PDB file of C-alpha atoms in Angstrom:
ATOM      1  CA  MET A 182     202.214  22.396 122.469  1.00  0.00           C
ATOM      2  CA  SER A 183     202.215  25.726 124.288  1.00  0.00           C
ATOM      3  CA  ARG A 184     198.928  27.480 124.956  1.00  0.00           C
ATOM      4  CA  THR A 185     199.997  30.407 122.767  1.00  0.00           C
ATOM      5  CA  GLN A 186     200.641  28.062 119.856  1.00  0.00           C
ATOM      6  CA  ARG A 187     197.300  26.352 120.463  1.00  0.00           C
ATOM      7  CA  LEU A 188     195.481  29.693 120.325  1.00  0.00           C
ATOM      8  CA  PHE A 189     197.196  30.540 117.041  1.00  0.00           C
ATOM      9  CA  ASP A 190     196.279  27.112 115.671  1.00  0.00           C
ATOM     10  CA  LEU A 191     192.667  27.616 116.746  1.00  0.00           C
ATOM     11  CA  LEU A 192     192.517  30.944 114.916  1.00  0.00           C
ATOM     12  CA  GLN A 193     193.987  29.320 111.835  1.00  0.00           C
ATOM     13  CA  LEU A 194     191.393  26.524 111.922  1.00  0.00           C
ATOM     14  CA  LEU A 195     188.581  29.049 112.250  1.00  0.00           C
ATOM     15  CA  ARG A 196     189.962  31.014 109.318  1.00  0.00           C
ATOM     16  CA  CYS A 197     189.769  27.856 107.173  1.00  0.00           C
ATOM     17  CA  HIS A 198     185.989  27.648 107.542  1.00  0.00           C
ATOM     18  CA  LYS A 199     183.455  29.998 105.965  1.00  0.00           C
ATOM     19  CA  TYR A 200     180.573  28.352 107.846  1.00  0.00           C
ATOM     20  CA  PRO A 201     180.205  27.867 111.626  1.00  0.00           C
ATOM     21  CA  VAL A 202     182.270  24.922 112.849  1.00  0.00           C
ATOM     22  CA  ALA A 203     181.378  22.875 115.914  1.00  0.00           C
ATOM     23  CA  ALA A 204     183.572  22.872 119.005  1.00  0.00           C
ATOM     24  CA  THR A 205     183.774  19.070 118.791  1.00  0.00           C
ATOM     25  CA  THR A 206     185.335  19.365 115.331  1.00  0.00           C
ATOM     26  CA  LEU A 207     187.824  21.953 116.525  1.00  0.00           C
ATOM     27  CA  ALA A 208     188.694  19.846 119.558  1.00  0.00           C
ATOM     28  CA  GLU A 209     189.328  16.788 117.404  1.00  0.00           C
ATOM     29  CA  GLN A 210     191.575  18.691 115.013  1.00  0.00           C
ATOM     30  CA  LEU A 211     193.541  20.301 117.844  1.00  0.00           C
ATOM     31  CA  GLY A 212     193.756  17.142 119.943  1.00  0.00           C
ATOM     32  CA  VAL A 213     192.225  18.773 123.007  1.00  0.00           C
ATOM     33  CA  SER A 214     188.953  18.532 124.935  1.00  0.00           C
ATOM     34  CA  VAL A 215     185.808  20.405 123.973  1.00  0.00           C
ATOM     35  CA  ARG A 216     185.986  22.217 127.317  1.00  0.00           C
ATOM     36  CA  THR A 217     189.466  23.473 126.358  1.00  0.00           C
ATOM     37  CA  VAL A 218     188.099  24.784 123.067  1.00  0.00           C
ATOM     38  CA  TYR A 219     185.365  26.675 124.919  1.00  0.00           C
ATOM     39  CA  ARG A 220     187.965  28.255 127.212  1.00  0.00           C
ATOM     40  CA  ASP A 221     190.264  29.140 124.308  1.00  0.00           C
ATOM     41  CA  ILE A 222     187.415  30.688 122.315  1.00  0.00           C
ATOM     42  CA  ALA A 223     186.522  32.829 125.317  1.00  0.00           C
ATOM     43  CA  THR A 224     190.170  33.876 125.684  1.00  0.00           C
ATOM     44  CA  LEU A 225     190.434  34.875 122.025  1.00  0.00           C
ATOM     45  CA  GLN A 226     187.168  36.809 122.208  1.00  0.00           C
ATOM     46  CA  SER A 227     188.363  38.673 125.292  1.00  0.00           C
ATOM     47  CA  GLN A 228     191.549  39.623 123.411  1.00  0.00           C
ATOM     48  CA  GLY A 229     189.605  41.129 120.515  1.00  0.00           C
ATOM     49  CA  ALA A 230     189.154  38.226 118.085  1.00  0.00           C
ATOM     50  CA  GLU A 231     185.837  38.653 116.258  1.00  0.00           C
ATOM     51  CA  ILE A 232     184.437  35.149 116.722  1.00  0.00           C
ATOM     52  CA  ALA A 233     180.686  34.735 116.391  1.00  0.00           C
ATOM     53  CA  GLY A 234     178.690  31.839 117.795  1.00  0.00           C
ATOM     54  CA  GLU A 235     178.346  29.927 121.016  1.00  0.00           C
ATOM     55  CA  ALA A 236     178.503  26.447 122.508  1.00  0.00           C
ATOM     56  CA  GLY A 237     176.197  24.048 120.690  1.00  0.00           C
ATOM     57  CA  LEU A 238     175.838  26.251 117.609  1.00  0.00           C
ATOM     58  CA  GLY A 239     179.389  26.457 116.281  1.00  0.00           C
ATOM     59  CA  TYR A 240     181.891  29.260 115.822  1.00  0.00           C
ATOM     60  CA  LEU A 241     182.810  31.508 112.916  1.00  0.00           C
ATOM     61  CA  LEU A 242     185.704  33.948 112.606  1.00  0.00           C
ATOM     62  CA  LYS A 243     184.449  37.150 110.989  1.00  0.00           C
ATOM     63  CA  PRO A 244     186.175  37.720 107.634  1.00  0.00           C
ATOM     64  CA  ASN A 245     187.371  41.242 108.428  1.00  0.00           C
ATOM     65  CA  PHE A 246     189.445  40.045 111.383  1.00  0.00           C
ATOM     66  CA  MET A 247     193.171  40.234 110.588  1.00  0.00           C
ATOM     67  CA  LEU A 248     195.306  37.407 111.896  1.00  0.00           C
ATOM     68  CA  PRO A 249     198.873  38.081 112.952  1.00  0.00           C
ATOM     69  CA  PRO A 250     201.428  36.623 110.531  1.00  0.00           C
ATOM     70  CA  LEU A 251     201.975  32.917 111.100  1.00  0.00           C
ATOM     71  CA  MET A 252     205.064  30.916 110.179  1.00  0.00           C
ATOM     72  CA  PHE A 253     204.740  27.939 107.885  1.00  0.00           C
ATOM     73  CA  SER A 254     205.532  24.462 109.134  1.00  0.00           C
ATOM     74  CA  TYR A 255     207.954  22.264 107.194  1.00  0.00           C
ATOM     75  CA  GLU A 256     205.075  20.150 105.869  1.00  0.00           C
ATOM     76  CA  GLU A 257     203.176  23.258 104.742  1.00  0.00           C
ATOM     77  CA  LEU A 258     206.200  24.529 102.836  1.00  0.00           C
ATOM     78  CA  GLN A 259     206.687  21.174 101.149  1.00  0.00           C
ATOM     79  CA  ALA A 260     202.983  21.052 100.236  1.00  0.00           C
ATOM     80  CA  LEU A 261     203.202  24.516  98.658  1.00  0.00           C
ATOM     81  CA  ARG A 262     206.304  23.590  96.729  1.00  0.00           C
ATOM     82  CA  LEU A 263     204.788  20.288  95.584  1.00  0.00           C
ATOM     83  CA  GLY A 264     201.625  22.022  94.390  1.00  0.00           C
ATOM     84  CA  ALA A 265     203.576  24.709  92.551  1.00  0.00           C
ATOM     85  CA  ASN A 266     205.735  22.075  90.854  1.00  0.00           C
ATOM     86  CA  TRP A 267     202.613  20.219  89.706  1.00  0.00           C
ATOM     87  CA  VAL A 268     201.093  23.410  88.294  1.00  0.00           C
ATOM     88  CA  SER A 269     204.310  24.180  86.437  1.00  0.00           C
ATOM     89  CA  LYS A 270     203.979  20.881  84.536  1.00  0.00           C
ATOM     90  CA  GLN A 271     200.618  21.878  83.013  1.00  0.00           C
ATOM     91  CA  ASP A 272     200.051  23.510  79.628  1.00  0.00           C
ATOM     92  CA  ASP A 273     199.310  26.932  81.055  1.00  0.00           C
ATOM     93  CA  GLN A 274     202.246  29.325  80.962  1.00  0.00           C
ATOM     94  CA  GLN A 275     200.468  32.013  82.975  1.00  0.00           C
ATOM     95  CA  MET A 276     199.729  29.571  85.792  1.00  0.00           C
ATOM     96  CA  THR A 277     203.310  28.282  85.678  1.00  0.00           C
ATOM     97  CA  LEU A 278     204.646  31.810  86.075  1.00  0.00           C
ATOM     98  CA  ALA A 279     202.106  32.558  88.817  1.00  0.00           C
ATOM     99  CA  ALA A 280     203.181  29.469  90.771  1.00  0.00           C
ATOM    100  CA  GLN A 281     206.849  30.438  90.501  1.00  0.00           C
ATOM    101  CA  ASN A 282     206.115  34.008  91.583  1.00  0.00           C
ATOM    102  CA  ALA A 283     204.044  32.821  94.535  1.00  0.00           C
ATOM    103  CA  LEU A 284     206.894  30.638  95.803  1.00  0.00           C
ATOM    104  CA  ALA A 285     209.339  33.525  95.365  1.00  0.00           C
ATOM    105  CA  LYS A 286     207.095  35.856  97.384  1.00  0.00           C
ATOM    106  CA  ILE A 287     206.771  33.287 100.160  1.00  0.00           C
ATOM    107  CA  ALA A 288     210.520  32.668 100.234  1.00  0.00           C
ATOM    108  CA  ALA A 289     211.180  36.417 100.431  1.00  0.00           C
ATOM    109  CA  ILE A 290     209.408  36.776 103.785  1.00  0.00           C
ATOM    110  CA  LEU A 291     210.705  33.602 105.410  1.00  0.00           C
ATOM    111  CA  PRO A 292     213.509  33.664 107.965  1.00  0.00           C
ATOM    112  CA  ASP A 293     216.736  32.028 106.823  1.00  0.00           C
ATOM    113  CA  SER A 294     216.058  28.834 108.780  1.00  0.00           C
ATOM    114  CA  LEU A 295     212.755  28.274 106.980  1.00  0.00           C
ATOM    115  CA  LYS A 296     214.235  29.229 103.605  1.00  0.00           C
ATOM    116  CA  LEU A 297     216.650  26.340 104.048  1.00  0.00           C
ATOM    117  CA  GLN A 298     213.729  24.055 104.905  1.00  0.00           C
ATOM    118  CA  MET A 299     211.889  25.192 101.791  1.00  0.00           C
ATOM    119  CA  GLU A 300     214.925  24.541  99.587  1.00  0.00           C
ATOM    120  CA  ARG A 301     215.238  20.990 100.880  1.00  0.00           C
ATOM    121  CA  GLU A 302     213.480  18.802  98.350  1.00  0.00           C
ATOM    122  CA  THR A 303     212.053  15.673  99.949  1.00  0.00           C
ATOM    123  CA  VAL A 304     209.024  15.187  97.665  1.00  0.00           C
ATOM    124  CA  ARG A 305     208.662  15.656  93.936  1.00  0.00           C
ATOM    125  CA  VAL A 306     205.921  15.486  91.306  1.00  0.00           C
ATOM    126  CA  GLY A 307     206.617  12.488  89.098  1.00  0.00           C
ATOM    127  CA  PRO A 308     205.946  12.138  85.378  1.00  0.00           C
ATOM    128  CA  SER A 309     202.291  11.906  84.416  1.00  0.00           C
ATOM    129  CA  ALA A 310     200.450  10.597  81.409  1.00  0.00           C
ATOM    130  CA  GLU A 311     200.978  12.781  78.373  1.00  0.00           C
ATOM    131  CA  LYS A 312     197.926  14.886  77.627  1.00  0.00           C
ATOM    132  CA  ALA A 313     196.533  15.372  74.138  1.00  0.00           C
ATOM    133  CA  ALA A 314     197.501  18.681  72.543  1.00  0.00           C
ATOM    134  CA  VAL A 315     195.011  21.511  72.952  1.00  0.00           C
ATOM    135  CA  ALA A 316     194.166  24.114  70.325  1.00  0.00           C
ATOM    136  CA  VAL A 317     192.512  26.541  72.749  1.00  0.00           C
ATOM    137  CA  PRO A 318     194.844  28.206  75.281  1.00  0.00           C
ATOM    138  CA  LEU A 319     193.896  27.322  78.829  1.00  0.00           C
ATOM    139  CA  SER A 320     194.435  30.950  79.816  1.00  0.00           C
ATOM    140  CA  GLN A 321     191.683  31.973  77.370  1.00  0.00           C
ATOM    141  CA  ILE A 322     189.250  29.520  78.936  1.00  0.00           C
ATOM    142  CA  ARG A 323     190.114  30.732  82.433  1.00  0.00           C
ATOM    143  CA  GLN A 324     189.517  34.312  81.286  1.00  0.00           C
ATOM    144  CA  SER A 325     186.073  33.371  79.936  1.00  0.00           C
ATOM    145  CA  ILE A 326     185.173  31.798  83.283  1.00  0.00           C
ATOM    146  CA  ARG A 327     186.452  34.809  85.196  1.00  0.00           C
ATOM    147  CA  ARG A 328     184.474  37.227  82.990  1.00  0.00           C
ATOM    148  CA  GLY A 329     181.341  35.046  82.941  1.00  0.00           C
ATOM    149  CA  VAL A 330     180.806  35.271  79.185  1.00  0.00           C
ATOM    150  CA  VAL A 331     178.842  33.057  76.817  1.00  0.00           C
ATOM    151  CA  VAL A 332     181.026  31.100  74.380  1.00  0.00           C
ATOM    152  CA  ASP A 333     180.323  29.482  71.009  1.00  0.00           C
ATOM    153  CA  ILE A 334     182.286  26.276  70.392  1.00  0.00           C
ATOM    154  CA  CYS A 335     182.741  23.576  67.798  1.00  0.00           C
ATOM    155  CA  TYR A 336     183.309  20.275  69.566  1.00  0.00           C
ATOM    156  CA  ILE A 337     184.090  16.696  68.617  1.00  0.00           C
ATOM    157  CA  ASP A 338     181.777  14.594  70.762  1.00  0.00           C
ATOM    158  CA  ALA A 339     182.237  11.019  72.034  1.00  0.00           C
ATOM    159  CA  GLN A 340     180.808   9.678  68.757  1.00  0.00           C
ATOM    160  CA  ALA A 341     183.406  11.641  66.782  1.00  0.00           C
ATOM    161  CA  GLN A 342     180.709  13.979  65.456  1.00  0.00           C
ATOM    162  CA  LEU A 343     181.395  17.696  65.060  1.00  0.00           C
ATOM    163  CA  THR A 344     178.776  19.664  66.985  1.00  0.00           C
ATOM    164  CA  THR A 345     178.163  23.359  67.522  1.00  0.00           C
ATOM    165  CA  ARG A 346     177.276  24.466  71.027  1.00  0.00           C
ATOM    166  CA  ARG A 347     176.692  27.664  72.972  1.00  0.00           C
ATOM    167  CA  ILE A 348     178.004  27.263  76.516  1.00  0.00           C
ATOM    168  CA  TRP A 349     178.498  29.046  79.811  1.00  0.00           C
ATOM    169  CA  PRO A 350     181.990  28.008  81.004  1.00  0.00           C
ATOM    170  CA  VAL A 351     182.062  27.352  84.743  1.00  0.00           C
ATOM    171  CA  LEU A 352     185.130  25.357  85.775  1.00  0.00           C
ATOM    172  CA  LEU A 353     188.378  24.124  84.208  1.00  0.00           C
ATOM    173  CA  GLY A 354     189.543  20.765  85.543  1.00  0.00           C
ATOM    174  CA  PHE A 355     193.193  19.725  85.392  1.00  0.00           C
ATOM    175  CA  MET A 356     192.766  15.960  85.076  1.00  0.00           C
ATOM    176  CA  GLU A 357     195.527  13.370  84.934  1.00  0.00           C
ATOM    177  CA  SER A 358     195.038  12.554  81.241  1.00  0.00           C
ATOM    178  CA  CYS A 359     193.259  15.642  79.902  1.00  0.00           C
ATOM    179  CA  TYR A 360     191.840  19.071  80.667  1.00  0.00           C
ATOM    180  CA  MET A 361     188.086  19.123  81.218  1.00  0.00           C
ATOM    181  CA  LEU A 362     185.771  22.116  80.900  1.00  0.00           C
ATOM    182  CA  VAL A 363     182.571  22.106  82.944  1.00  0.00           C
ATOM    183  CA  ALA A 364     179.916  24.294  81.333  1.00  0.00           C
ATOM    184  CA  TRP A 365     176.197  24.837  81.057  1.00  0.00           C
ATOM    185  CA  CYS A 366     175.183  23.872  77.527  1.00  0.00           C
ATOM    186  CA  GLU A 367     172.337  25.935  76.077  1.00  0.00           C
ATOM    187  CA  THR A 368     171.761  23.273  73.420  1.00  0.00           C
ATOM    188  CA  ARG A 369     171.261  20.451  75.936  1.00  0.00           C
ATOM    189  CA  GLN A 370     169.901  22.675  78.720  1.00  0.00           C
ATOM    190  CA  ALA A 371     172.153  20.866  81.170  1.00  0.00           C
ATOM    191  CA  PHE A 372     175.683  20.828  82.494  1.00  0.00           C
ATOM    192  CA  ARG A 373     178.146  19.082  80.224  1.00  0.00           C
ATOM    193  CA  HIS A 374     181.818  18.137  80.455  1.00  0.00           C
ATOM    194  CA  PHE A 375     183.955  19.037  77.429  1.00  0.00           C
ATOM    195  CA  ARG A 376     187.466  17.732  76.832  1.00  0.00           C
ATOM    196  CA  VAL A 377     189.569  20.753  75.909  1.00  0.00           C
ATOM    197  CA  ASP A 378     191.586  18.765  73.343  1.00  0.00           C
ATOM    198  CA  ARG A 379     188.327  18.164  71.424  1.00  0.00           C
ATOM    199  CA  LEU A 380     187.519  21.866  71.136  1.00  0.00           C
ATOM    200  CA  LYS A 381     188.046  22.862  67.516  1.00  0.00           C
ATOM    201  CA  GLN A 382     186.722  26.415  67.727  1.00  0.00           C
ATOM    202  CA  TYR A 383     186.227  28.659  70.720  1.00  0.00           C
ATOM    203  CA  HIS A 384     184.741  32.145  70.321  1.00  0.00           C
ATOM    204  CA  GLU A 385     183.684  34.448  73.142  1.00  0.00           C
ATOM    205  CA  THR A 386     180.498  36.408  72.562  1.00  0.00           C
ATOM    206  CA  ASP A 387     179.711  39.845  73.967  1.00  0.00           C
ATOM    207  CA  GLN A 388     177.029  38.321  76.217  1.00  0.00           C
ATOM    208  CA  ARG A 389     177.345  37.552  79.900  1.00  0.00           C
ATOM    209  CA  TYR A 390     175.452  34.576  81.222  1.00  0.00           C
ATOM    210  CA  PRO A 391     172.580  35.438  83.581  1.00  0.00           C
ATOM    211  CA  GLN A 392     173.854  33.701  86.725  1.00  0.00           C
ATOM    212  CA  SER A 393     177.149  34.173  88.509  1.00  0.00           C
ATOM    213  CA  GLN A 394     179.917  31.626  88.094  1.00  0.00           C
ATOM    214  CA  GLN A 395     179.639  30.759  91.794  1.00  0.00           C
ATOM    215  CA  GLN A 396     175.910  30.063  91.498  1.00  0.00           C
ATOM    216  CA  LEU A 397     176.494  27.788  88.514  1.00  0.00           C
ATOM    217  CA  LEU A 398     179.364  26.053  90.276  1.00  0.00           C
ATOM    218  CA  ARG A 399     177.221  25.330  93.330  1.00  0.00           C
ATOM    219  CA  ALA A 400     174.434  23.991  91.106  1.00  0.00           C
ATOM    220  CA  TRP A 401     176.876  21.682  89.305  1.00  0.00           C
ATOM    221  CA  GLN A 402     178.348  20.516  92.622  1.00  0.00           C
ATOM    222  CA  ALA A 403     174.867  19.693  93.920  1.00  0.00           C
ATOM    223  CA  ILE A 404     174.175  17.552  90.845  1.00  0.00           C
ATOM    224  CA  GLN A 405     177.512  15.791  91.214  1.00  0.00           C
ATOM    225  CA  GLY A 406     177.033  15.274  94.950  1.00  0.00           C
ATOM    226  CA  ILE A 407     180.065  17.408  95.750  1.00  0.00           C
ATOM    227  CA  PRO A 408     179.776  19.420  98.993  1.00  0.00           C
ATOM    228  CA  ASP A 409     180.300  23.147  98.822  1.00  0.00           C
ATOM    229  CA  ASN A 410     183.928  24.067  99.501  1.00  0.00           C
ATOM    230  CA  PRO A 411     184.167  24.792 103.261  1.00  0.00           C
ATOM    231  CA  ILE A 412     187.517  26.554 103.011  1.00  0.00           C
ATOM    232  CA  ALA A 413     187.512  30.328 103.328  1.00  0.00           C
ATOM    233  CA  TYR A 414     190.374  32.442 101.994  1.00  0.00           C
TER     234      TYR A 414
END
């Protein structure tokens, strides 16, 4: 690997973290020594890269720093295509269209050699278990989450009882066998997981829940023992 490529890779790794990352972690991911990471960080800083931190504390690329355009590797292109193909198999037409448009935008800026690589299909999403039909459009649930509104639902619980709940929708999970809605339930005063195929009524109110969706998501993750997402976009 050339030094120029290594510097680009280091910038890319830093961009993928929203919290300071240790030089030892960067060195392991790049396959170089910690001393090399220190030298490369200093080089990038001298060339104008806004990298905060120092040895022993970790490094963080400031979010307003613009990276030069980077080419995708073959594996990255295949991963993007695989992910888009998986999304297109879900019961969400808006997400299907968004995935197709995203791939088209990526293909439009690729050089011809990489376009050929992207068109080569070496991996494919196989058939999955058929999900139960849903009465509530997934796009409507995603909109509720995005707007942060309180929702009234009628739900068939695990005991096959029809219950009425008032919830704060937080996260929509695309599971293998069903779609799962994570929400704060005012009735239970706790986070609950609702299968979307068991939602019989779904009505948005004109109220916004008092916390942000990100705050609720972090609280749910803490309960579940899920670390906060370290990836920064």
